Coordinates of N, CA, C and O in Angstrom, one line a residue:
X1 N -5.6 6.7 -23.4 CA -4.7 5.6 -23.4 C -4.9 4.8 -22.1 O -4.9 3.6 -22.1
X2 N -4.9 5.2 -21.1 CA -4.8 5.1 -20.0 C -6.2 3.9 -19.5 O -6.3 2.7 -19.1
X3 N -7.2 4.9 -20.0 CA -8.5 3.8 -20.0 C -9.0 2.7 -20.9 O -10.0 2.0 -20.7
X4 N -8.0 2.8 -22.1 CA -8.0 1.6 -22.7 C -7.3 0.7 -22.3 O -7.7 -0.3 -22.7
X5 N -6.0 0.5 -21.4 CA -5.2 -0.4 -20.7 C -5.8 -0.9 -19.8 O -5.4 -2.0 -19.5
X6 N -7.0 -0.1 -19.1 CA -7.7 -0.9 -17.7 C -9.0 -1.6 -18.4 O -9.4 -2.7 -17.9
X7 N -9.7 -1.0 -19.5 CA -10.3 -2.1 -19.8 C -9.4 -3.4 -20.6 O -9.4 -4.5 -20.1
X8 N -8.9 -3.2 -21.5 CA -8.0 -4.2 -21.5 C -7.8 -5.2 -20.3 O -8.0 -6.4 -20.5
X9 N -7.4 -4.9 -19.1 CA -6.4 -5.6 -18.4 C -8.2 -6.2 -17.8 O -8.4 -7.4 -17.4
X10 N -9.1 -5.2 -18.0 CA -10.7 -5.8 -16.7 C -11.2 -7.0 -18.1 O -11.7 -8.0 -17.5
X11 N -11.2 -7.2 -19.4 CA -11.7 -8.1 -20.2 C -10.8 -9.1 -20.1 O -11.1 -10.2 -20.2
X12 N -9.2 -8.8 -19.9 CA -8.4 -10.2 -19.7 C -9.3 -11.3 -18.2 O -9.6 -12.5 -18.2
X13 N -9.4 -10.3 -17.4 CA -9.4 -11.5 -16.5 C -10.8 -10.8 -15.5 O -10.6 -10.2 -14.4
X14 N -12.2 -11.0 -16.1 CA -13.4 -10.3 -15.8 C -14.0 -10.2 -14.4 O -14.8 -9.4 -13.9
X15 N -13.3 -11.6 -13.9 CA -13.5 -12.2 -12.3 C -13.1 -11.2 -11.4 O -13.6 -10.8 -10.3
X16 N -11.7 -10.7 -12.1 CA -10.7 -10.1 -10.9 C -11.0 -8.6 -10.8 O -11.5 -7.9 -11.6
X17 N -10.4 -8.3 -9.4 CA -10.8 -7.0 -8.7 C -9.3 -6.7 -8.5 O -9.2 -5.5 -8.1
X18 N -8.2 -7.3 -8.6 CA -7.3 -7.0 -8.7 C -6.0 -7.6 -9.7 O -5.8 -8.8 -9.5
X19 N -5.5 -7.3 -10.3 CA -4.4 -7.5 -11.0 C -3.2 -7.0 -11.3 O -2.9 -5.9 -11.7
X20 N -2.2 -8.5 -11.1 CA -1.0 -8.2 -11.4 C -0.2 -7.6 -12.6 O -0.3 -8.2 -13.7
X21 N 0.5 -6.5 -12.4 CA 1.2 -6.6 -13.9 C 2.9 -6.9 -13.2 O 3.2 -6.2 -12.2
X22 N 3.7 -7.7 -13.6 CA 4.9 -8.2 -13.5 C 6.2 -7.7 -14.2 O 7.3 -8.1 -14.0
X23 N 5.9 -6.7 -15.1 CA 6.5 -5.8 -16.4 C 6.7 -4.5 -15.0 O 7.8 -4.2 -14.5
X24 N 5.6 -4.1 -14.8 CA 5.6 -2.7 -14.2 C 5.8 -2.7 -13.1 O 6.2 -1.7 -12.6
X25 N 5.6 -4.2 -12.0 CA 5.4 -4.2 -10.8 C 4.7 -3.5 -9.6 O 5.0 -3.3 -8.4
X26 N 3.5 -3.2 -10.3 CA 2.3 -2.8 -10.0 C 1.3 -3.8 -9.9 O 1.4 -4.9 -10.4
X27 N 0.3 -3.4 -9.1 CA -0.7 -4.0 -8.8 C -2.4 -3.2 -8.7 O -2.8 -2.6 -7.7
X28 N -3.2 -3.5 -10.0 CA -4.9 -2.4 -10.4 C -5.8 -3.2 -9.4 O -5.9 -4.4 -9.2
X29 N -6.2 -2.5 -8.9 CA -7.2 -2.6 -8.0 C -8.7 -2.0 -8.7 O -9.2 -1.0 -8.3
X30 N -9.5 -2.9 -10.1 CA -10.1 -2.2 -11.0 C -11.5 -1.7 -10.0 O -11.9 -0.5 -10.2
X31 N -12.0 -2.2 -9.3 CA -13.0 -2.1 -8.3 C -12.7 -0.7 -7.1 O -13.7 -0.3 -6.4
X32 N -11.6 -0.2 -7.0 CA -11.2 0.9 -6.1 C -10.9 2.1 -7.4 O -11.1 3.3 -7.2
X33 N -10.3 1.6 -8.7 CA -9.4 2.6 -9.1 C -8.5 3.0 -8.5 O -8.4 4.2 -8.6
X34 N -7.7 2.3 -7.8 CA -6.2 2.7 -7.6 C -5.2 1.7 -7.3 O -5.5 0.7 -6.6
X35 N -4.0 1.9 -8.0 CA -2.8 1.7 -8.3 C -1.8 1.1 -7.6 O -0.8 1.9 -7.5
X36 N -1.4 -0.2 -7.0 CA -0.5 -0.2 -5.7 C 1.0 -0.8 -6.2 O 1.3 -1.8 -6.9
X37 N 1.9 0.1 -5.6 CA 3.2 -0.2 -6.1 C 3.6 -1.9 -5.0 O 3.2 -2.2 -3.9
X38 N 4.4 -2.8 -5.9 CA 4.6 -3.6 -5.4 C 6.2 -4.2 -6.1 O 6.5 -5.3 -6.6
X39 N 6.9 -3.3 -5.9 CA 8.1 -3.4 -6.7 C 9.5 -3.9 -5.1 O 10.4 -3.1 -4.7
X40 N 9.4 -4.7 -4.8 CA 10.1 -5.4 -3.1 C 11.5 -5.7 -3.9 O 12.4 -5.6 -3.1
X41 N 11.8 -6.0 -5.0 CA 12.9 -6.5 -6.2 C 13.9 -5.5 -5.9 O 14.8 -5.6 -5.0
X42 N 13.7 -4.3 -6.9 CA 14.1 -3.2 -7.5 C 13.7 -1.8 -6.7 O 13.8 -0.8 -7.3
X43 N 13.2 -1.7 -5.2 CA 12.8 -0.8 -4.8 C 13.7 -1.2 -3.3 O 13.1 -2.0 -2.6
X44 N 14.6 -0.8 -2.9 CA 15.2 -1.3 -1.5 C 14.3 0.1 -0.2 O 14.5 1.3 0.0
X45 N 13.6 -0.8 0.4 CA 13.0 -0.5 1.7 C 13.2 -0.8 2.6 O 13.8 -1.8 2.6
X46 N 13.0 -0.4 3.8 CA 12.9 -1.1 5.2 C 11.6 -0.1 6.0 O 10.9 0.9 5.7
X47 N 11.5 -0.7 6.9 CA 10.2 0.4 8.0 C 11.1 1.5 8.5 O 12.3 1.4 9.0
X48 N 10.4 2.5 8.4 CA 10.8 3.7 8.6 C 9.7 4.5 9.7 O 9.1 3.9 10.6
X49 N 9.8 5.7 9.3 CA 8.8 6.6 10.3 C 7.8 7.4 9.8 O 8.3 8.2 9.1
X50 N 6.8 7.5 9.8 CA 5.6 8.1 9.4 C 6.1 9.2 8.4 O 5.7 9.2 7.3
X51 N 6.9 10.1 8.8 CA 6.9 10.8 8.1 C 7.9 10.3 6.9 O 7.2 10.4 5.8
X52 N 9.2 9.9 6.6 CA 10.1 9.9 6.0 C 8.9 8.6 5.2 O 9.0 9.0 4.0
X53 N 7.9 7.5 5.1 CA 7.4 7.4 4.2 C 6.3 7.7 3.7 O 5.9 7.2 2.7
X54 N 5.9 8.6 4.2 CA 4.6 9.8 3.5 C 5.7 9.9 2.2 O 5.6 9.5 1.1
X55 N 7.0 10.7 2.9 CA 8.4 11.5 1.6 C 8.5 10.2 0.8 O 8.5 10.5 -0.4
X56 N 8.6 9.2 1.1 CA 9.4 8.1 0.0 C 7.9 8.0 -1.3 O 7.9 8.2 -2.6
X57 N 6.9 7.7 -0.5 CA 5.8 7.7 -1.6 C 5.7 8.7 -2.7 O 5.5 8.5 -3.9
X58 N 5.8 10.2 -2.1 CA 5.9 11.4 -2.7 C 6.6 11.5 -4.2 O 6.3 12.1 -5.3
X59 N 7.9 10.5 -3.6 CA 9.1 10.9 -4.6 C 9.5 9.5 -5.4 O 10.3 9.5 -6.3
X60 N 8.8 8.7 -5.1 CA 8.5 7.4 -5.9 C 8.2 7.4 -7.7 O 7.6 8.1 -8.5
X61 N 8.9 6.3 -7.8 CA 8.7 6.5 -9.4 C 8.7 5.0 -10.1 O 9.6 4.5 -10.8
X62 N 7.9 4.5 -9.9 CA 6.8 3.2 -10.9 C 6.5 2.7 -11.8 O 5.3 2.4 -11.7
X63 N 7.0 2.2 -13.2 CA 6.3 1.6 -13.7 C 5.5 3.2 -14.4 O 4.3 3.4 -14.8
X64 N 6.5 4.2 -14.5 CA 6.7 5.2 -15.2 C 5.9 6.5 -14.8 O 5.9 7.5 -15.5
X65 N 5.2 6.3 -13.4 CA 4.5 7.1 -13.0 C 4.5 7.3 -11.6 O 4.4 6.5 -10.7
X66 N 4.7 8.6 -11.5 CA 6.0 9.4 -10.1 C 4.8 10.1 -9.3 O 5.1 10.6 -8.3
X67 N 3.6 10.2 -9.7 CA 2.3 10.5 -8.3 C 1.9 9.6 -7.2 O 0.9 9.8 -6.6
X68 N 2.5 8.8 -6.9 CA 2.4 8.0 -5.6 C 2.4 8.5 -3.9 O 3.3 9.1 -3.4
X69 N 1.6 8.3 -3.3 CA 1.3 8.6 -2.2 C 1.3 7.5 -1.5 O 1.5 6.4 -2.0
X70 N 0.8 7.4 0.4 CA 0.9 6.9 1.2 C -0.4 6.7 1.0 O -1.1 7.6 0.6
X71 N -1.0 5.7 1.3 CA -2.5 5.1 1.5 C -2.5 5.0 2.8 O -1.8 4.6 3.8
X72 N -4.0 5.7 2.5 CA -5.3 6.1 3.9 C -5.7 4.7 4.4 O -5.7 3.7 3.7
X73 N -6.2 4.8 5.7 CA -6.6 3.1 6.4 C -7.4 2.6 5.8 O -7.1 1.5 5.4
X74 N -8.7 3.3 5.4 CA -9.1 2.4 4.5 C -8.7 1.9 3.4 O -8.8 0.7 3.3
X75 N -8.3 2.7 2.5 CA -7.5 2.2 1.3 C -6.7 0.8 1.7 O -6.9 -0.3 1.1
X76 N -5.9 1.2 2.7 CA -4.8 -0.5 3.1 C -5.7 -1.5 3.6 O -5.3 -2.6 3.6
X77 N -7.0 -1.1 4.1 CA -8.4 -2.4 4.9 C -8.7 -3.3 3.5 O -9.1 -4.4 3.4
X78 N -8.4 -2.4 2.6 CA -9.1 -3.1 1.2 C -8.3 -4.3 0.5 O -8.8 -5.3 -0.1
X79 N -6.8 -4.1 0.8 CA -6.1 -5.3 0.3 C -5.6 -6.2 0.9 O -4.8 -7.0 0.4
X80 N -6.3 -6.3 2.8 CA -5.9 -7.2 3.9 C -6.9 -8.5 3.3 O -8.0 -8.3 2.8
X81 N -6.4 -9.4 3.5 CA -7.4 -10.9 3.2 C -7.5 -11.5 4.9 O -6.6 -11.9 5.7
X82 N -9.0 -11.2 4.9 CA -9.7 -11.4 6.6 C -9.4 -12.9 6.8 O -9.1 -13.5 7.9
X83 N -9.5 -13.8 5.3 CA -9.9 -15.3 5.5 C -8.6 -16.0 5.6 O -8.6 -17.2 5.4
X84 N -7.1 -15.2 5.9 CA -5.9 -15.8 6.4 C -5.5 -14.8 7.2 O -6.0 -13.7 7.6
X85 N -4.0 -15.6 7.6 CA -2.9 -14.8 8.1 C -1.6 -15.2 7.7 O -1.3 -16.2 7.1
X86 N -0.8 -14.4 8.2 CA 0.6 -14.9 7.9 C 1.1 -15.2 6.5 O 1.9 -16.2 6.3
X87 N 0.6 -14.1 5.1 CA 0.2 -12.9 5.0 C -1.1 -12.9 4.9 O -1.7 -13.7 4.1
X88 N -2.0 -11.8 6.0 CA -3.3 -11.0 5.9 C -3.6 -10.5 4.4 O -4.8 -10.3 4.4
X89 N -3.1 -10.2 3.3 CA -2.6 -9.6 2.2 C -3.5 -10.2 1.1 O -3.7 -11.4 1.0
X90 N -4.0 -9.4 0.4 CA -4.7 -10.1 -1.0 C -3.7 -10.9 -1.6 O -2.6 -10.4 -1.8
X91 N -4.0 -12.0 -2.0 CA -2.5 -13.1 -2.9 C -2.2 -12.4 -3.8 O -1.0 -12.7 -4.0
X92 N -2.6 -11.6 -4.6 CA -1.7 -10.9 -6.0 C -0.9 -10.4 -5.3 O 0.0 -10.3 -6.1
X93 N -0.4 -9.9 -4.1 CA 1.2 -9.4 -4.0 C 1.9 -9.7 -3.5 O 1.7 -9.8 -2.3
X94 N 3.0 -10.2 -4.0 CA 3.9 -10.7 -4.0 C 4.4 -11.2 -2.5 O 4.6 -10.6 -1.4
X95 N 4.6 -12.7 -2.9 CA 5.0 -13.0 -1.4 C 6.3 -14.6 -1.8 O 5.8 -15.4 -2.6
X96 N 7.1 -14.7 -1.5 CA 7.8 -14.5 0.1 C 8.4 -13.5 -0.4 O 9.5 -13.6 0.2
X97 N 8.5 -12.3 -1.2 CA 8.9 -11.2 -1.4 C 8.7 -10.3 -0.2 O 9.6 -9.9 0.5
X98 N 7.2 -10.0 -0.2 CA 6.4 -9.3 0.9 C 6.6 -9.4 1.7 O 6.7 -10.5 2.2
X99 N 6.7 -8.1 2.2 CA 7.7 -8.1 3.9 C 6.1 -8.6 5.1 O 5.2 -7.9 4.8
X100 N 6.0 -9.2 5.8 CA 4.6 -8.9 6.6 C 4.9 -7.9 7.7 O 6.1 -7.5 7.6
X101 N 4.3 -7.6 8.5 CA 3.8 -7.1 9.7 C 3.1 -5.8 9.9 O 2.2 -5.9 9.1
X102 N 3.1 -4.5 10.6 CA 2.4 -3.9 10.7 C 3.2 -2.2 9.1 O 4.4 -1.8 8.8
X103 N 1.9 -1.7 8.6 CA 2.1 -0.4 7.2 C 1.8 0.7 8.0 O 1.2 0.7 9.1
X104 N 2.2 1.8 7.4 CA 1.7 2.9 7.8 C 0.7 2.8 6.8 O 0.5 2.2 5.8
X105 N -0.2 4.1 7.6 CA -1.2 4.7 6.5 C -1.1 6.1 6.6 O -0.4 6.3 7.7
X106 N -1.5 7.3 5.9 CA -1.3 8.3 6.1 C -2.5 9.4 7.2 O -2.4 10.5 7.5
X107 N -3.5 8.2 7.7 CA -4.6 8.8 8.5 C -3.9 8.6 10.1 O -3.6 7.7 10.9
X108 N -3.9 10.3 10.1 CA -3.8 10.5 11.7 C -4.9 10.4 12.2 O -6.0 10.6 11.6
X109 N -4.7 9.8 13.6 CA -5.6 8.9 14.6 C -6.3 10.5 15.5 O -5.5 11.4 15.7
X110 N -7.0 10.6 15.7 CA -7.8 11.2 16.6 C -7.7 11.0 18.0 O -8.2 11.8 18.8
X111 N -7.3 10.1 18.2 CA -7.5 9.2 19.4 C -6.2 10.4 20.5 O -6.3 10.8 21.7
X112 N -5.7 10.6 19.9 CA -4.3 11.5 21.0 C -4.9 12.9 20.9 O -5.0 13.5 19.8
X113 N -5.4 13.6 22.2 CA -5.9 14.9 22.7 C -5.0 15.9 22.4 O -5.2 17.0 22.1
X114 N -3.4 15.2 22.4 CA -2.2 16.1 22.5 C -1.8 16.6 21.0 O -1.7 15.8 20.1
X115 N -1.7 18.0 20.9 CA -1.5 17.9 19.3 C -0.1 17.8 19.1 O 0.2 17.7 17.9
X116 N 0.8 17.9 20.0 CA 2.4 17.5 19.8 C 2.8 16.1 19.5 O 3.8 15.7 19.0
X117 N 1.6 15.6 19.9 CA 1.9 13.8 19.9 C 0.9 13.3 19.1 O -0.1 12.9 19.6
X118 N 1.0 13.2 17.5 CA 0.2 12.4 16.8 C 0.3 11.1 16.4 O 1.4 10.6 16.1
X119 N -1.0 10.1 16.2 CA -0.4 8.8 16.1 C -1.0 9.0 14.3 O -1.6 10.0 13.7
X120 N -0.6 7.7 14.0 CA -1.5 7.5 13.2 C -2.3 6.3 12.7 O -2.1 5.6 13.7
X121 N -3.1 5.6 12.0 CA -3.4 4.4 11.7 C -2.0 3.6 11.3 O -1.0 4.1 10.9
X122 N -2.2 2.4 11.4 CA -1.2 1.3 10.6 C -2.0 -0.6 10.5 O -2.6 -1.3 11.3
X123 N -1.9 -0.7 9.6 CA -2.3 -2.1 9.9 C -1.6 -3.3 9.6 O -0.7 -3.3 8.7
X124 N -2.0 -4.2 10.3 CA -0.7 -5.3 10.5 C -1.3 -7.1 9.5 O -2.1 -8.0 9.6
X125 N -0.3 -6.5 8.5 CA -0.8 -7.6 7.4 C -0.4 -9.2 8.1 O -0.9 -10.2 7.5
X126 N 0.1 -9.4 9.0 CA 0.3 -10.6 9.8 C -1.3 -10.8 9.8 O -1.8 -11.3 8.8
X127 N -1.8 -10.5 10.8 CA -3.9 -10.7 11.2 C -4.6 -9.5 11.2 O -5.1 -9.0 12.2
X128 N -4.4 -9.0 9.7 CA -5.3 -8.0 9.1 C -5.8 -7.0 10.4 O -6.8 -6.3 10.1
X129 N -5.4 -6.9 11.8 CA -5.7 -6.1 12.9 C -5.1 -4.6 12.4 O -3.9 -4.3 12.0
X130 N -6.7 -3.3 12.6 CA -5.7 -1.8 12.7 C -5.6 -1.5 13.5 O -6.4 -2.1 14.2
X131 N -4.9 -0.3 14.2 CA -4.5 0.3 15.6 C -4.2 1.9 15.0 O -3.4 2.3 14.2
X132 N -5.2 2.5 15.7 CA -5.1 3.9 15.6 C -3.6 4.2 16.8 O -3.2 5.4 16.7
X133 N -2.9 3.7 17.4 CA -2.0 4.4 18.3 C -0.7 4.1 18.1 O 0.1 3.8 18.9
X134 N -0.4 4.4 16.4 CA 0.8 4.4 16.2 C 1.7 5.6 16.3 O 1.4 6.7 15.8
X135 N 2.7 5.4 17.0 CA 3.6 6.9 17.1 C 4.4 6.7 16.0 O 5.1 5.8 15.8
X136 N 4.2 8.0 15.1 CA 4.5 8.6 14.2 C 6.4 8.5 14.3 O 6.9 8.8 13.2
X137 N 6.9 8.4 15.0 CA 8.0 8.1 15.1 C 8.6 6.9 15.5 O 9.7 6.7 15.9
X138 N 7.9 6.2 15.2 CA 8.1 4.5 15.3 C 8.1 4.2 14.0 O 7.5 4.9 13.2
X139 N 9.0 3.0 13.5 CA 9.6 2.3 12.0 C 8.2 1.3 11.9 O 7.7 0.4 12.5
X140 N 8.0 2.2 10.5 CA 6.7 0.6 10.4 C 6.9 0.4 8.5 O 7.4 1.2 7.7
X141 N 6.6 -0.7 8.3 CA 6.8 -0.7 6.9 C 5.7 0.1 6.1 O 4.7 0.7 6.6
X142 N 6.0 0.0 4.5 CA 4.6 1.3 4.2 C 4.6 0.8 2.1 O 5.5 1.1 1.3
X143 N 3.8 0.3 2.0 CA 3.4 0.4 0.2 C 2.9 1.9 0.0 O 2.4 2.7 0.8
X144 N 3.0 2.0 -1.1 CA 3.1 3.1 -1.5 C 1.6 3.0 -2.8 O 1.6 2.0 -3.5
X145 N 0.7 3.8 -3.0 CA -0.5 4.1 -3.9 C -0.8 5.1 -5.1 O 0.0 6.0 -5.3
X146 N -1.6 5.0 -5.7 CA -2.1 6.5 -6.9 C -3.1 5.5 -7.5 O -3.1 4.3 -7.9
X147 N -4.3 7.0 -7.4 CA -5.4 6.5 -8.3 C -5.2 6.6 -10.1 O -4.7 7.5 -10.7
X148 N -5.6 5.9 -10.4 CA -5.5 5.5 -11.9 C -6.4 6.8 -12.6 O -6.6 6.8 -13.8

């Protein structure tokens, strides 16, 4: 079933690498195979802390499917649009809905020698810039993912 709905949705519109559904408030990324929740309506958020939204993804429930996770840096590099700013953001999601500024991602940075003190990646959908030296206990905003 599942793979008849994505070809379906890749023969509606053959151009696109990504598409909206407005029903589910999701967003197919047919070119990645994965899933991005985009529900800003019916989902009350704010930036939080690395960890508490790793948990929010965890326990997420979508457009009828509750496997959602926190997206890795690259995964989030894939839906920044390099050729604007102010939103960096591929246009299928939702905007002035879309909150801008800097996401978590779930990739701890390397960059900190200390293992009490980990950062992690985040990128900042304002000018598509990443920074490995986010403190994990700093509020950043965070979309939520699952591969199809």
């Amino acid at each position: 079933m599942k793979s008849l709905f994505i070809t379906l949705l890749m023969l509606l519109n053959l151009n696109a690498t990504m598409i909206r559904d407005n029903t589910l408030e999701i967003v197919i990324d047919t070119t990645t195979g994965l899933m991005w929740d985009d529900d800003y309506i019916n989902v009350e958020r704010k930036a939080e802390t690395w960890k508490v939204s790793m948990n929010f993804c965890e326990n997420l429930t979508i457009g009828a499917y509750s496997n959602w996770r926190l997206p890795n840096i690259n995964e989030l590099v894939n839906i920044a649009d390099y050729t604007t700013s102010s939103p960096a953001i591929n246009g299928v999601f939702l905007y002035p809905e879309l909150e801008i500024g800097s996401y978590w991602s779930s990739t701890t940075s390397s960059a900190s020698s200390n293992p009490d003190y980990k950062n992690a990646w985040i990128i900042d959908f304002n000018t598509s810039q990443t920074s490995q030296g986010a403190n994990k206990l700093t509020s950043y905003r965070y979309r939520c993912v699952r591969n199809f």
